[in-house]
Structures are given as structure tokens and as C-alpha cells.
Tab-separated table of C-alpha atoms (C1' of nucleotides) in Angstrom:
chain	number	residue	atom	x	y	z
A	15	MET	CA	0.000	0.000	0.000
A	16	SER	CA	2.394	2.645	1.179
A	17	THR	CA	5.276	1.330	-0.841
A	18	THR	CA	3.808	2.443	-4.123
A	19	ASP	CA	5.569	5.429	-5.581
A	20	THR	CA	3.868	7.330	-8.349
A	21	GLN	CA	0.356	8.695	-8.468
A	22	SER	CA	-2.215	6.654	-6.559
A	23	ASN	CA	-3.177	9.531	-4.321
A	24	ALA	CA	-6.698	9.759	-5.577
A	25	LYS	CA	-6.088	12.308	-8.274
A	26	THR	CA	-2.515	13.473	-8.581
A	27	ILE	CA	-3.926	16.763	-9.709
A	28	SER	CA	-1.311	19.290	-8.904
A	29	ARG	CA	-1.808	21.844	-11.591
A	30	ALA	CA	-4.900	20.796	-13.480
A	31	ASP	CA	-8.156	20.328	-11.618
A	32	LYS	CA	-10.591	20.572	-14.444
A	33	ALA	CA	-10.332	17.892	-17.110
A	34	ARG	CA	-8.320	14.787	-16.258
A	35	LYS	CA	-8.070	12.366	-19.138
A	36	PRO	CA	-4.620	12.206	-20.768
A	37	ARG	CA	-4.789	9.456	-23.318
A	38	ALA	CA	-6.120	6.173	-22.134
A	39	SER	CA	-7.150	7.039	-18.606
A	40	THR	CA	-4.352	5.896	-16.412
A	41	ALA	CA	-6.722	4.408	-13.869
A	42	ALA	CA	-8.454	2.247	-16.457
A	43	THR	CA	-5.123	1.055	-17.790
A	44	ARG	CA	-3.915	0.120	-14.343
A	45	GLU	CA	-7.099	-1.790	-13.783
A	46	ARG	CA	-6.627	-3.636	-17.041
A	47	ILE	CA	-3.104	-4.593	-16.086
A	48	ILE	CA	-4.118	-5.678	-12.618
A	49	GLU	CA	-6.779	-7.948	-13.967
A	50	ALA	CA	-4.405	-9.476	-16.466
A	51	ALA	CA	-1.854	-9.985	-13.720
A	52	MET	CA	-4.427	-11.599	-11.480
A	53	ALA	CA	-5.296	-14.096	-14.193
A	54	VAL	CA	-1.707	-14.935	-14.991
A	55	PHE	CA	-0.666	-15.207	-11.364
A	56	ALA	CA	-3.572	-17.560	-10.825
A	57	ASN	CA	-2.561	-19.819	-13.673
A	58	ARG	CA	1.163	-19.750	-13.159
A	59	GLY	CA	1.885	-18.686	-9.616
A	60	TYR	CA	3.849	-15.534	-8.955
A	61	ASN	CA	7.369	-16.768	-9.533
A	62	ASN	CA	6.528	-18.590	-12.674
A	63	SER	CA	4.650	-15.697	-14.207
A	64	SER	CA	6.405	-13.361	-16.569
A	65	LEU	CA	5.739	-9.712	-17.146
A	66	LEU	CA	5.683	-10.536	-20.808
A	67	GLU	CA	2.668	-12.764	-20.481
A	68	ILE	CA	0.880	-10.287	-18.269
A	69	ALA	CA	1.625	-7.529	-20.709
A	70	ASP	CA	0.346	-9.603	-23.592
A	71	GLN	CA	-2.946	-10.109	-21.864
A	72	ALA	CA	-3.169	-6.423	-21.083
A	73	GLU	CA	-2.290	-5.634	-24.689
A	74	MET	CA	0.885	-3.777	-23.951
A	75	THR	CA	4.586	-4.402	-23.814
A	76	HIS	CA	6.143	-5.505	-20.586
A	77	ALA	CA	7.923	-2.177	-20.357
A	78	GLY	CA	4.556	-0.493	-20.378
A	79	VAL	CA	3.534	-2.550	-17.400
A	80	LEU	CA	6.687	-1.555	-15.602
A	81	HIS	CA	5.987	2.065	-16.385
A	82	HIS	CA	2.836	1.811	-14.308
A	83	PHE	CA	4.012	-0.404	-11.492
A	84	GLY	CA	7.758	-0.073	-11.346
A	85	SER	CA	8.464	-3.693	-10.591
A	86	LYS	CA	6.914	-7.105	-10.583
A	87	ASP	CA	6.770	-7.044	-6.822
A	88	ASN	CA	4.849	-3.814	-6.823
A	89	LEU	CA	2.442	-5.260	-9.312
A	90	LEU	CA	1.761	-8.182	-7.028
A	91	THR	CA	1.019	-6.005	-4.042
A	92	ALA	CA	-1.210	-3.878	-6.213
A	93	VAL	CA	-3.110	-6.970	-7.289
A	94	LEU	CA	-3.576	-8.090	-3.709
A	95	ALA	CA	-4.558	-4.670	-2.481
A	96	HIS	CA	-6.976	-4.262	-5.337
A	97	ARG	CA	-8.743	-7.488	-4.558
A	98	ASP	CA	-9.036	-6.398	-0.975
A	99	ASP	CA	-10.785	-3.286	-2.103
A	100	ALA	CA	-13.421	-5.380	-3.779
A	101	ASP	CA	-13.644	-8.370	-1.501
A	102	VAL	CA	-12.683	-7.567	2.050
A	103	ALA	CA	-14.240	-4.158	1.706
A	104	GLU	CA	-17.428	-6.096	1.394
A	105	LEU	CA	-16.602	-7.528	4.788
A	106	HIS	CA	-15.045	-4.583	6.532
A	107	ASP	CA	-16.440	-1.255	5.552
A	108	HIS	CA	-19.757	-2.465	4.306
A	109	LYS	CA	-20.987	-3.106	7.814
A	110	LEU	CA	-19.844	-6.657	7.937
A	111	PRO	CA	-22.430	-8.934	9.464
A	112	THR	CA	-21.920	-10.148	12.988
A	113	GLY	CA	-22.435	-13.384	14.854
A	114	ALA	CA	-24.502	-15.998	13.136
A	115	ALA	CA	-25.025	-13.797	10.100
A	116	MET	CA	-21.290	-13.587	9.681
A	117	LEU	CA	-20.960	-17.350	9.768
A	118	GLU	CA	-23.664	-17.656	7.177
A	119	HIS	CA	-21.805	-15.115	5.163
A	120	LEU	CA	-18.805	-17.447	5.095
A	121	VAL	CA	-20.954	-20.140	3.541
A	122	HIS	CA	-22.280	-17.641	1.086
A	123	THR	CA	-18.765	-16.627	0.181
A	124	ALA	CA	-17.811	-20.233	-0.421
A	125	ARG	CA	-20.774	-20.622	-2.711
A	126	ALA	CA	-19.876	-17.458	-4.585
A	127	ASN	CA	-16.273	-18.584	-4.894
A	128	ALA	CA	-17.335	-21.746	-6.654
A	129	LYS	CA	-18.305	-19.510	-9.557
A	130	ARG	CA	-14.995	-17.726	-9.905
A	131	PRO	CA	-12.240	-20.305	-9.985
A	132	GLY	CA	-9.733	-17.761	-11.242
A	133	ILE	CA	-9.803	-15.681	-8.101
A	134	VAL	CA	-9.889	-18.701	-5.866
A	135	GLN	CA	-6.868	-20.110	-7.577
A	136	ALA	CA	-4.987	-16.850	-7.413
A	137	TYR	CA	-5.475	-16.586	-3.693
A	138	ALA	CA	-4.830	-20.237	-3.011
A	139	VAL	CA	-1.644	-20.309	-5.037
A	140	LEU	CA	-0.301	-16.980	-3.872
A	141	SER	CA	-1.097	-17.511	-0.225
A	142	VAL	CA	0.776	-20.773	-0.057
A	143	GLU	CA	3.573	-19.588	-2.292
A	144	SER	CA	3.963	-16.744	0.166
A	145	VAL	CA	5.400	-19.051	2.802
A	146	THR	CA	8.535	-19.485	0.686
A	147	GLU	CA	11.670	-17.494	1.361
A	148	ASN	CA	11.512	-13.772	0.884
A	149	HIS	CA	8.215	-13.875	-0.858
A	150	PRO	CA	6.888	-10.369	-1.381
A	151	ALA	CA	3.378	-11.284	-0.254
A	152	GLN	CA	4.349	-12.901	3.008
A	153	ASN	CA	3.216	-10.112	5.285
A	154	PHE	CA	0.084	-9.560	3.305
A	155	PHE	CA	-1.134	-13.090	3.834
A	156	ARG	CA	0.022	-13.329	7.397
A	157	ASP	CA	-1.928	-10.206	8.250
A	158	ARG	CA	-4.872	-11.353	6.248
A	159	LEU	CA	-5.032	-14.649	8.095
A	160	ALA	CA	-4.711	-12.938	11.443
A	161	GLY	CA	-7.488	-10.540	10.546
A	162	LEU	CA	-9.744	-13.323	9.396
A	163	ARG	CA	-9.161	-15.185	12.617
A	164	VAL	CA	-10.298	-12.185	14.602
A	165	ILE	CA	-13.408	-11.731	12.522
A	166	VAL	CA	-14.406	-15.360	12.752
A	167	SER	CA	-13.552	-15.515	16.439
A	168	ASP	CA	-15.810	-12.574	17.135
A	169	ALA	CA	-18.594	-14.193	15.199
A	170	LEU	CA	-18.195	-17.419	17.127
A	171	ARG	CA	-18.085	-15.596	20.416
A	172	ALA	CA	-21.492	-14.138	19.693
A	173	VAL	CA	-22.933	-17.510	18.903
A	174	VAL	CA	-21.676	-19.815	21.630
A	175	SER	CA	-22.346	-19.741	25.330
A	176	ASP	CA	-20.421	-17.193	27.343
A	177	ASN	CA	-18.410	-19.583	29.380
A	178	VAL	CA	-16.549	-21.115	26.453
A	179	PRO	CA	-12.926	-20.153	26.964
A	180	GLN	CA	-11.466	-17.775	24.445
A	181	HIS	CA	-8.655	-20.044	23.358
A	182	GLN	CA	-11.165	-22.640	22.264
A	183	ILE	CA	-12.918	-20.036	20.205
A	184	ASN	CA	-9.683	-18.927	18.627
A	185	GLN	CA	-8.820	-22.473	17.778
A	186	ALA	CA	-12.230	-23.028	16.271
A	187	ALA	CA	-11.795	-19.947	14.131
A	188	SER	CA	-8.497	-21.268	12.840
A	189	LEU	CA	-10.120	-24.563	12.019
A	190	ILE	CA	-12.933	-23.001	10.071
A	191	ILE	CA	-10.523	-20.896	8.063
A	192	ALA	CA	-8.233	-23.856	7.513
A	193	THR	CA	-11.126	-25.891	6.226
A	194	MET	CA	-12.115	-23.194	3.795
A	195	ASP	CA	-8.595	-22.902	2.458
A	196	GLY	CA	-7.988	-26.618	2.288
A	197	LEU	CA	-11.272	-27.234	0.556
A	198	GLN	CA	-10.375	-24.690	-2.068
A	199	VAL	CA	-7.323	-26.657	-3.058
A	200	GLN	CA	-9.265	-29.903	-3.251
A	201	TRP	CA	-11.965	-28.176	-5.221
A	202	LEU	CA	-9.456	-26.740	-7.674
A	203	LEU	CA	-8.088	-30.212	-8.297
A	204	GLU	CA	-11.480	-31.908	-8.481
A	205	PRO	CA	-14.305	-29.441	-8.847
A	206	ASP	CA	-16.915	-32.115	-9.367
A	207	VAL	CA	-16.152	-34.029	-6.200
A	208	ILE	CA	-15.953	-31.154	-3.754
A	209	ASP	CA	-18.802	-28.913	-2.635
A	210	MET	CA	-17.135	-26.019	-0.911
A	211	ALA	CA	-20.229	-24.362	0.456
A	212	ALA	CA	-21.677	-27.539	1.910
A	213	GLY	CA	-18.345	-28.393	3.431
A	214	VAL	CA	-17.960	-25.038	5.091
A	215	GLU	CA	-21.472	-25.205	6.431
A	216	THR	CA	-20.955	-28.653	7.888
A	217	THR	CA	-17.734	-27.600	9.489
A	218	ILE	CA	-19.205	-24.518	11.086
A	219	THR	CA	-22.126	-26.491	12.432
A	220	ALA	CA	-19.874	-29.190	13.806
A	221	VAL	CA	-17.413	-26.802	15.371
A	222	VAL	CA	-20.092	-24.661	16.987
A	223	ALA	CA	-21.787	-27.735	18.355
A	224	GLN	CA	-18.467	-28.903	19.688
A	225	LEU	CA	-17.868	-25.598	21.437
A	226	ASN	CA	-21.261	-25.718	23.067
A	227	ALA	CA	-20.965	-29.371	23.943
A	228	GLY	CA	-18.738	-28.839	26.937
A	229	ARG	CA	-21.150	-26.614	28.826
A	230	PRO	CA	-24.922	-26.474	28.862
A	231	GLY	CA	-26.829	-23.308	28.154
A	232	GLY	CA	-25.272	-22.779	24.743
A	233	ASP	CA	-27.413	-22.195	21.706
A	234	ALA	CA	-26.370	-23.423	18.329
A	235	THR	CA	-28.138	-20.911	16.127
A	236	GLN	CA	-27.362	-23.124	13.156
A	237	SER	CA	-29.878	-24.775	10.925
B	15	MET	CA	3.667	-43.213	-8.719
B	16	SER	CA	3.171	-44.742	-12.103
B	17	THR	CA	4.239	-41.682	-13.967
B	18	THR	CA	7.817	-41.960	-12.840
B	19	ASP	CA	10.160	-43.304	-15.457
B	20	THR	CA	13.627	-44.187	-14.268
B	21	GLN	CA	14.648	-46.047	-11.160
B	22	SER	CA	12.140	-46.267	-8.318
B	23	ASN	CA	11.942	-49.998	-8.572
B	24	ALA	CA	13.319	-50.724	-5.165
B	25	LYS	CA	17.000	-51.051	-5.855
B	26	THR	CA	18.176	-50.284	-9.372
B	27	ILE	CA	20.827	-52.952	-9.026
B	28	SER	CA	21.088	-54.507	-12.439
B	29	ARG	CA	24.607	-55.729	-12.831
B	30	ALA	CA	26.349	-55.658	-9.487
B	31	ASP	CA	24.724	-57.433	-6.606
B	32	LYS	CA	27.697	-58.138	-4.417
B	33	ALA	CA	29.572	-55.090	-3.225
B	34	ARG	CA	27.900	-51.884	-4.161
B	35	LYS	CA	30.149	-48.949	-3.527
B	36	PRO	CA	32.041	-47.747	-6.602
B	37	ARG	CA	33.078	-44.387	-5.381
B	38	ALA	CA	30.202	-42.815	-3.593
B	39	SER	CA	27.534	-45.480	-3.893
B	40	THR	CA	25.069	-44.313	-6.479
B	41	ALA	CA	22.096	-45.021	-4.252
B	42	ALA	CA	23.508	-42.957	-1.427
B	43	THR	CA	24.283	-40.124	-3.795
B	44	ARG	CA	20.785	-40.141	-5.163
B	45	GLU	CA	19.477	-40.020	-1.634
B	46	ARG	CA	21.692	-37.073	-0.848
B	47	ILE	CA	20.454	-35.220	-3.895
B	48	ILE	CA	16.847	-35.990	-3.149
B	49	GLU	CA	17.149	-34.668	0.348
B	50	ALA	CA	18.833	-31.519	-0.843
B	51	ALA	CA	16.120	-31.070	-3.444
B	52	MET	CA	13.423	-31.593	-0.867
B	53	ALA	CA	14.882	-28.857	1.292
B	54	VAL	CA	15.281	-26.409	-1.539
B	55	PHE	CA	11.845	-27.092	-2.996
B	56	ALA	CA	10.411	-26.493	0.457
B	57	ASN	CA	12.095	-23.140	0.840
B	58	ARG	CA	11.639	-21.880	-2.669
B	59	GLY	CA	8.831	-23.778	-4.294
B	60	TYR	CA	9.489	-25.845	-7.366
B	61	ASN	CA	9.539	-23.185	-10.033
B	62	ASN	CA	11.690	-20.839	-8.062
B	63	SER	CA	14.239	-23.488	-7.170
B	64	SER	CA	17.377	-23.877	-9.217
B	65	LEU	CA	19.379	-26.974	-9.859
B	66	LEU	CA	22.414	-24.974	-8.898
B	67	GLU	CA	21.216	-24.442	-5.371
B	68	ILE	CA	20.169	-28.046	-5.038
B	69	ALA	CA	23.532	-29.178	-6.329
B	70	ASP	CA	25.329	-26.892	-3.907
B	71	GLN	CA	23.515	-28.436	-1.001
B	72	ALA	CA	24.280	-31.907	-2.287
B	73	GLU	CA	27.915	-30.890	-2.757
B	74	MET	CA	28.014	-31.405	-6.483
B	75	THR	CA	27.664	-29.424	-9.632
B	76	HIS	CA	24.262	-29.065	-11.189
B	77	ALA	CA	25.399	-31.192	-14.085
B	78	GLY	CA	26.094	-33.967	-11.643
B	79	VAL	CA	22.524	-33.785	-10.454
B	80	LEU	CA	21.304	-33.984	-14.015
B	81	HIS	CA	23.480	-37.001	-14.572
B	82	HIS	CA	21.421	-38.833	-11.967
B	83	PHE	CA	17.963	-37.529	-12.706
B	84	GLY	CA	18.024	-36.291	-16.260
B	85	SER	CA	15.829	-33.286	-15.699
B	86	LYS	CA	14.430	-31.064	-13.022
B	87	ASP	CA	10.994	-32.547	-13.540
B	88	ASN	CA	12.303	-36.021	-12.981
B	89	LEU	CA	13.988	-34.890	-9.834
B	90	LEU	CA	10.725	-33.554	-8.513
B	91	THR	CA	8.842	-36.756	-9.136
B	92	ALA	CA	11.679	-38.668	-7.541
B	93	VAL	CA	11.436	-36.464	-4.476
B	94	LEU	CA	7.715	-37.013	-4.212
B	95	ALA	CA	7.967	-40.736	-4.800
B	96	HIS	CA	10.740	-40.999	-2.273
B	97	ARG	CA	8.721	-39.287	0.393
B	98	ASP	CA	5.911	-41.682	-0.304
B	99	ASP	CA	8.238	-44.549	0.354
B	100	ALA	CA	8.965	-43.174	3.783
B	101	ASP	CA	5.689	-41.579	4.731
B	102	VAL	CA	2.748	-43.184	3.054
B	103	ALA	CA	4.473	-46.525	3.242
B	104	GLU	CA	4.094	-46.074	6.931
B	105	LEU	CA	0.409	-45.810	6.243
B	106	HIS	CA	-0.039	-48.262	3.432
B	107	ASP	CA	2.221	-51.262	3.568
B	108	HIS	CA	2.990	-51.115	7.223
B	109	LYS	CA	-0.448	-52.429	8.119
B	110	LEU	CA	-1.994	-49.047	8.410
B	111	PRO	CA	-4.242	-48.782	11.419
B	112	THR	CA	-7.973	-48.888	10.886
B	113	GLY	CA	-10.964	-47.112	12.328
B	114	ALA	CA	-10.379	-45.083	15.430
B	115	ALA	CA	-6.707	-45.979	15.512
B	116	MET	CA	-6.335	-44.508	12.063
B	117	LEU	CA	-7.938	-41.267	13.156
B	118	GLU	CA	-5.642	-41.111	16.124
B	119	HIS	CA	-2.807	-41.724	13.761
B	120	LEU	CA	-3.751	-38.558	11.903
B	121	VAL	CA	-3.381	-36.588	15.084
B	122	HIS	CA	-0.104	-38.280	15.735
B	123	THR	CA	1.070	-37.366	12.261
B	124	ALA	CA	0.142	-33.755	12.821
B	125	ARG	CA	2.137	-33.749	16.025
B	126	ALA	CA	5.103	-35.317	14.295
B	127	ASN	CA	4.846	-32.816	11.460
B	128	ALA	CA	5.202	-29.939	13.875
B	129	LYS	CA	8.760	-31.103	14.347
B	130	ARG	CA	9.722	-31.150	10.696
B	131	PRO	CA	8.680	-27.867	9.145
B	132	GLY	CA	10.792	-28.552	6.082
B	133	ILE	CA	8.765	-31.489	4.943
B	134	VAL	CA	5.502	-29.849	5.804
B	135	GLN	CA	6.448	-26.822	3.804
B	136	ALA	CA	7.573	-28.880	0.861
B	137	TYR	CA	4.278	-30.678	0.657
B	138	ALA	CA	2.192	-27.605	1.319
B	139	VAL	CA	3.982	-25.531	-1.268
B	140	LEU	CA	4.257	-28.221	-3.903
B	141	SER	CA	0.706	-29.445	-3.541
B	142	VAL	CA	-0.758	-26.014	-4.093
B	143	GLU	CA	1.745	-25.080	-6.740
B	144	SER	CA	0.621	-28.197	-8.525
B	145	VAL	CA	-2.729	-26.672	-9.393
B	146	THR	CA	-0.989	-24.277	-11.763
B	147	GLU	CA	-0.796	-24.884	-15.479
B	148	ASN	CA	1.141	-27.902	-16.657
B	149	HIS	CA	2.719	-28.516	-13.322
B	150	PRO	CA	4.618	-31.805	-13.308
B	151	ALA	CA	3.228	-32.861	-9.928
B	152	GLN	CA	-0.414	-32.325	-10.740
B	153	ASN	CA	-1.369	-35.959	-11.057
B	154	PHE	CA	0.694	-36.924	-8.088
B	155	PHE	CA	-1.200	-34.657	-5.737
B	156	ARG	CA	-4.576	-35.330	-7.242
B	157	ASP	CA	-4.058	-39.046	-6.744
B	158	ARG	CA	-2.658	-38.508	-3.314
B	159	LEU	CA	-5.676	-36.507	-2.217
B	160	ALA	CA	-8.057	-39.058	-3.630
B	161	GLY	CA	-6.207	-41.844	-1.862
B	162	LEU	CA	-6.235	-39.989	1.408
B	163	ARG	CA	-9.946	-39.407	1.107
B	164	VAL	CA	-10.537	-43.116	0.741
B	165	ILE	CA	-8.365	-43.960	3.720
B	166	VAL	CA	-10.018	-41.419	5.969
B	167	SER	CA	-13.466	-42.347	4.725
B	168	ASP	CA	-12.864	-45.970	5.587
B	169	ALA	CA	-11.689	-45.015	9.037
B	170	LEU	CA	-14.755	-42.890	9.605
B	171	ARG	CA	-17.027	-45.608	8.360
B	172	ALA	CA	-15.692	-47.915	11.019
B	173	VAL	CA	-16.298	-45.371	13.735
B	174	VAL	CA	-19.746	-43.973	13.055
B	175	SER	CA	-23.074	-45.714	13.123
B	176	ASP	CA	-23.923	-47.842	10.116
B	177	ASN	CA	-26.818	-45.816	8.871
B	178	VAL	CA	-24.812	-42.690	8.173
B	179	PRO	CA	-24.977	-42.209	4.401
B	180	GLN	CA	-21.748	-42.642	2.535
B	181	HIS	CA	-21.749	-39.223	0.958
B	182	GLN	CA	-21.726	-37.651	4.406
B	183	ILE	CA	-18.744	-39.737	5.301
B	184	ASN	CA	-16.942	-38.758	2.149
B	185	GLN	CA	-17.607	-35.123	2.822
B	186	ALA	CA	-16.376	-35.475	6.369
B	187	ALA	CA	-13.183	-37.062	5.114
B	188	SER	CA	-12.621	-34.144	2.763
B	189	LEU	CA	-13.167	-31.743	5.603
B	190	ILE	CA	-10.684	-33.427	7.863
B	191	ILE	CA	-8.056	-33.463	5.160
B	192	ALA	CA	-8.796	-29.875	4.245
B	193	THR	CA	-8.387	-28.846	7.843
B	194	MET	CA	-5.048	-30.575	8.092
B	195	ASP	CA	-3.787	-28.904	4.950
B	196	GLY	CA	-5.149	-25.496	5.817
B	197	LEU	CA	-3.732	-25.655	9.311
B	198	GLN	CA	-0.335	-26.429	7.897
B	199	VAL	CA	-0.271	-23.172	6.008
B	200	GLN	CA	-1.371	-21.191	9.023
B	201	TRP	CA	1.184	-22.965	11.124
B	202	LEU	CA	3.950	-22.254	8.640
B	203	LEU	CA	3.129	-18.571	8.788
B	204	GLU	CA	2.686	-18.429	12.551
B	205	PRO	CA	4.067	-21.491	14.268
B	206	ASP	CA	3.506	-20.110	17.747
B	207	VAL	CA	-0.152	-19.386	17.309
B	208	ILE	CA	-1.247	-22.624	15.700
B	209	ASP	CA	-1.305	-26.054	17.288
B	210	MET	CA	-1.764	-28.466	14.446
B	211	ALA	CA	-2.263	-31.616	16.454
B	212	ALA	CA	-4.842	-30.088	18.773
B	213	GLY	CA	-6.658	-28.603	15.814
B	214	VAL	CA	-6.840	-31.874	13.970
B	215	GLU	CA	-8.054	-33.659	17.054
B	216	THR	CA	-10.777	-31.123	17.666
B	217	THR	CA	-11.884	-31.313	14.069
B	218	ILE	CA	-12.070	-35.074	14.052
B	219	THR	CA	-14.020	-35.118	17.279
B	220	ALA	CA	-16.410	-32.470	16.041
B	221	VAL	CA	-16.946	-34.070	12.668
B	222	VAL	CA	-17.494	-37.537	14.088
B	223	ALA	CA	-19.948	-36.171	16.600
B	224	GLN	CA	-21.711	-34.376	13.817
B	225	LEU	CA	-21.981	-37.552	11.776
B	226	ASN	CA	-23.442	-39.440	14.707
B	227	ALA	CA	-25.725	-36.627	15.685
B	228	GLY	CA	-28.322	-37.384	13.046
B	229	ARG	CA	-28.994	-40.936	14.160
B	230	PRO	CA	-28.805	-42.587	17.534
B	231	GLY	CA	-26.758	-45.681	18.178
B	232	GLY	CA	-23.515	-44.142	17.045
B	233	ASP	CA	-20.442	-44.383	19.215
B	234	ALA	CA	-17.855	-41.673	19.137
B	235	THR	CA	-14.808	-43.644	20.170
B	236	GLN	CA	-13.007	-40.369	20.728
B	237	SER	CA	-11.538	-39.186	23.966
C	5	DT	C1'	39.576	-51.656	-21.549
C	6	DA	C1'	35.020	-50.813	-20.112
C	7	DA	C1'	31.602	-48.532	-17.349
C	8	DG	C1'	30.024	-45.349	-14.378
C	9	DT	C1'	30.382	-40.962	-11.659
C	10	DG	C1'	31.255	-36.521	-11.813
C	11	DT	C1'	33.440	-31.962	-13.689
C	12	DT	C1'	34.197	-27.950	-16.671
C	13	DA	C1'	32.555	-25.471	-20.370
C	14	DC	C1'	29.125	-23.959	-23.178
C	15	DG	C1'	24.573	-22.783	-25.776
C	16	DA	C1'	20.256	-21.095	-26.042
C	17	DA	C1'	16.399	-19.347	-23.941
C	18	DC	C1'	14.156	-16.481	-20.913
C	19	DG	C1'	13.124	-12.796	-17.452
C	20	DT	C1'	13.621	-8.418	-15.164
C	21	DG	C1'	14.719	-3.898	-15.316
C	22	DT	C1'	16.781	0.393	-17.702
C	23	DA	C1'	17.472	3.727	-21.331
C	24	DA	C1'	16.169	6.283	-24.953
C	25	DG	C1'	12.898	7.721	-28.175
C	26	DT	C1'	8.064	8.835	-29.909
C	27	DA	C1'	3.349	10.143	-29.821
C	28	DA	C1'	-0.183	12.548	-27.496
C	29	DG	C1'	-1.734	15.501	-24.523
C	30	DT	C1'	-1.799	19.711	-20.923
C	31	DC	C1'	-0.425	24.221	-19.236
C	32	DA	C1'	1.285	29.075	-19.629
C	33	DA	C1'	2.162	32.896	-22.253
C	34	DT	C1'	1.787	35.347	-25.952
D	26	DA	C1'	-5.473	30.739	-31.085
D	27	DT	C1'	-1.164	29.350	-31.760
D	28	DT	C1'	3.252	28.335	-29.984
D	29	DG	C1'	6.551	26.393	-27.013
D	30	DA	C1'	7.702	24.018	-22.479
D	31	DC	C1'	6.703	20.255	-20.205
D	32	DT	C1'	4.331	15.801	-18.664
D	33	DT	C1'	2.479	11.351	-19.396
D	34	DA	C1'	1.879	6.821	-21.753
D	35	DC	C1'	3.992	3.665	-24.087
D	36	DT	C1'	7.438	1.442	-27.424
D	37	DT	C1'	11.749	-0.536	-29.126
D	38	DA	C1'	16.175	-1.973	-27.939
D	39	DC	C1'	19.348	-3.662	-24.884
D	40	DA	C1'	22.151	-5.000	-20.726
D	41	DC	C1'	22.656	-8.417	-17.552
D	42	DG	C1'	21.813	-12.188	-14.815
D	43	DT	C1'	19.894	-16.808	-14.342
D	44	DT	C1'	18.445	-21.172	-15.812
D	45	DC	C1'	18.166	-25.768	-17.878
D	46	DG	C1'	20.219	-28.943	-20.472
D	47	DT	C1'	24.186	-30.959	-23.400
D	48	DA	C1'	28.736	-32.230	-24.743
D	49	DA	C1'	33.174	-33.414	-23.964
D	50	DC	C1'	36.496	-34.646	-20.953
D	51	DA	C1'	38.652	-36.749	-16.440
D	52	DC	C1'	38.970	-39.870	-12.667
D	53	DT	C1'	37.964	-44.231	-10.355
D	54	DT	C1'	37.046	-48.840	-10.025
D	55	DA	C1'	36.902	-53.337	-11.865
DNA sequence: TAAGTGTTACGAACGTGTAAGTAAGTCAAT
DNA sequence: ATTGACTTACTTACACGTTCGTAACACTTA
């Protein structure tokens, strides 16, 4: 986010406030490149992708891509940040649901994901690739996972009985997230065998029941 | 398994059965290379690994590595096949446990894995990388996942009540495997926060309970 | 000598990033 | 309104490193 150099600050208008539209609308071009990069990263992984292929798909030369993003690393972070604007924004800013609604939202997300294998693959591949040495997206995915754990933990907390210890809730959150991620990989390899949404739903139900099992007074709130 | 070409057939001894140790014992050398490759693949992913680095760690030149394995692709399949000899063999040939014992074995495996991050990382990285285009390990991991699903399904079948429908068992098996894989990634990124063994145990308990919940007469067999 | 292990040396391809040039547009001043 | 200074978007060309794989040679053992 902060590492980016040129423009980006909303408008970059320093001397011209009236009509901003140089040649091909820099914002639109960046978007085009980012989407091309997303597709190529998904199909090839980050390391195995080349700027040439990305540029081809964006209908430019690879030098043109570098003009906009400076380096391949920067392009990757831009891709990840961009997706967050569209996806996590839906969770964060947009008054993310709480409690049971949030858990249902996870199932909904899994169902939606089944219709966009490209994005699923990009995130699956990049997130795991990020555990390799000096990978530029390492912090991004670490933070993302941590954030997700908090969100899911909070949702679980609202759904289970009060006396469930926090560490159990945290663990349960990790498990739910792990299941979602693991299922994605299985689904990518065998889309016909795996039903991501059903799997996530079953897992949530099972884990919530498990949390409430220890103590009475809990309420499942699941179907 | 079947896709491999050279060697693999147990010993490779074709002309000298008595004293095998020309200069550095070809089998031992191969082993050394495979272990170096495993380590490098784990740290860098397959695509981002170089034969040079692998050769360095095996104390050879990269041409020496190629002399033994012919190509980088072949080396990868050899690495994967080799690990299967040591890991899955423990499950397959070695009278793999059945039913509840098998499920406990999964927990045990998770605990053991927490002590060998290198191997965990290699499998995590390679398995996800394998979903990318034309990846040489694609079939390997697809088959591996399918095999695992069968093993876990069988174990679950032995543990839950008879009238649980098979498709629920299959789904549960997928979920357990997904959780194990997903937890590995989280653990690789934050080893201190994630307890793989505990997570797997919780998941198994929860999923088994869930399976038995529908019908009476089930017995959990879990602690 | 024969066979196998391993080395040095090399070729060809590819990938990232830089440099320099061109086209297209904006702004300021006439 | 036209001109000239300057910026922006993008291209072609290239420098430079890295990589896989091959070929030819050397050493060791039998």
C-alpha cells in the first residue's frame, strides 16, 4: 500500500483540476493490467509468471507494465490490495455482518467462490507460495489470516455460550478458516467431487456444536 | 507413482549385486540429492528453485545432479515418490491402522509434522503449486488426495453408526483433510499461534460427533 | 579396456529492469 | 489561437543475470 511510488493519491492533480483524461485514462489502464496480472498469477503462480505474459494479456509491452508499477513485486502487491478493495471491503467497511449472520456469510462466500475459480486459484496459489523465502506477499497473507481469525472468532463468540474459553474459540476460528482454504485446493483439483459451500457449512455447524458441547446453556443458532 | 520413469523400482541394481560402492555409492548419492532437493523445494517452491542451489547443497555441480535424474521434472517426481516410500508406506504397507486408531494416527502425524517444518512446507507448497498450469506434480497430488480421502473415509465408516450415508462420510473425510492442509499453512506462517495436532483432534471429534448426531446408536470412540 | 560418476565449459532461452525515443496531450504565455 | 515548455503513456532496444540442459572430458574402479 504505502510502498507504491507514483500517483495513486486519488487524483494526482497538482496543476490541473478541471479535465483529467490524458490518453487512455491511467486508472483504467492500471485496472486492465491488474486484472491481467491476477489471471496470470492464478494460472502460473507468482514466480513462474512473466511480465511478458501479463503484458500480452493487457495488450501492452512488458515495459509499459513496468511504467505503471515499477516492478513485478509492486504489481503483485497492487493486485492483492486491489482485490481487498473489492472483496474484504465487502466484509469490513460495508458493515460486515456479525455473529450468526457472519458465519452464514462465510458459507455464502464459499458458494460465490465456486463460480470464480480464477480468483480462488490466485489466492490459493499466492497464499501458499507466500510461505517461501523472501516472498513479497508474506506479510500480506500473514496479516490477512490474522485478521480473518479475529473476525471469525468474534462471530463465534457471539454464537456460543459465554463460558466457552477464548482459546477454544480462537482455535475453532483457525479450524474453520483452515477448512475453507484446504477445501479450495481440493476443489481446484477436483471441482466435481468437492462442494465447498456444503463443506464449510458442515464444518461450522460441527465446530459450533463442539464448542457448546462442553457446557450447557449454549445455543447453536445453526440450521 | 506410475508416472515416474527411471529407477524407483526398489533397488536399481542390475549388474552388481555383491559389493555396491564404486566411489560414492550411487544409491547414497541419489538419496543425498533428493534430500537436498526436498529442502530447496520447500524453501523456494518448485519453479523458483534452481538446480544450482540443489547441487550446492548436495555438494556437487548441477550437471552432476542432471546425470542422476536427467531433468528437473524427474527430480521432482523422484522427491515425491521418495517421500511416499517413507511416509505413506508407513500408512499403506505397514499395516496401516484402521478405524479409530487410524484417526488417532492422523493426530499423531500432525504432532510429528510440527517437528519437521521442512517437509511440511515442501508438501504444502508443492501441492498447491501443482494446481498451476502444466505442473509436473499435478497428477501426483490429485491421486494422493483421492487416496487420502478413501483412507479417511474408511476409518470414519468404522467409527460412526452404520446408517450414516456414505456421501456424508466422504464429505467429512474431505473436511478433515482440508483442515489438516489449511492448518499447515497457518502454522507455517505463525508457528507459535497454531497447534496443528490439537486442531486436527478437535476437528475429528467435532466431525465424528456431527456424523453421529443425526442418528442414535452411534459411538464416538473419541476421547 | 570398459563402465560409471562426476566436472568444466558452453549454448540457447528467458526474465527483469533500464534507457532512450516517440506520440499525445496539458499548461502558460503570448 | 497558436506556440513552445513540459508531462504522461507507451514502445523498441538492450544489458545483464539466471536457468536448464548438453557435450566433452577426467577420474575411479573393476
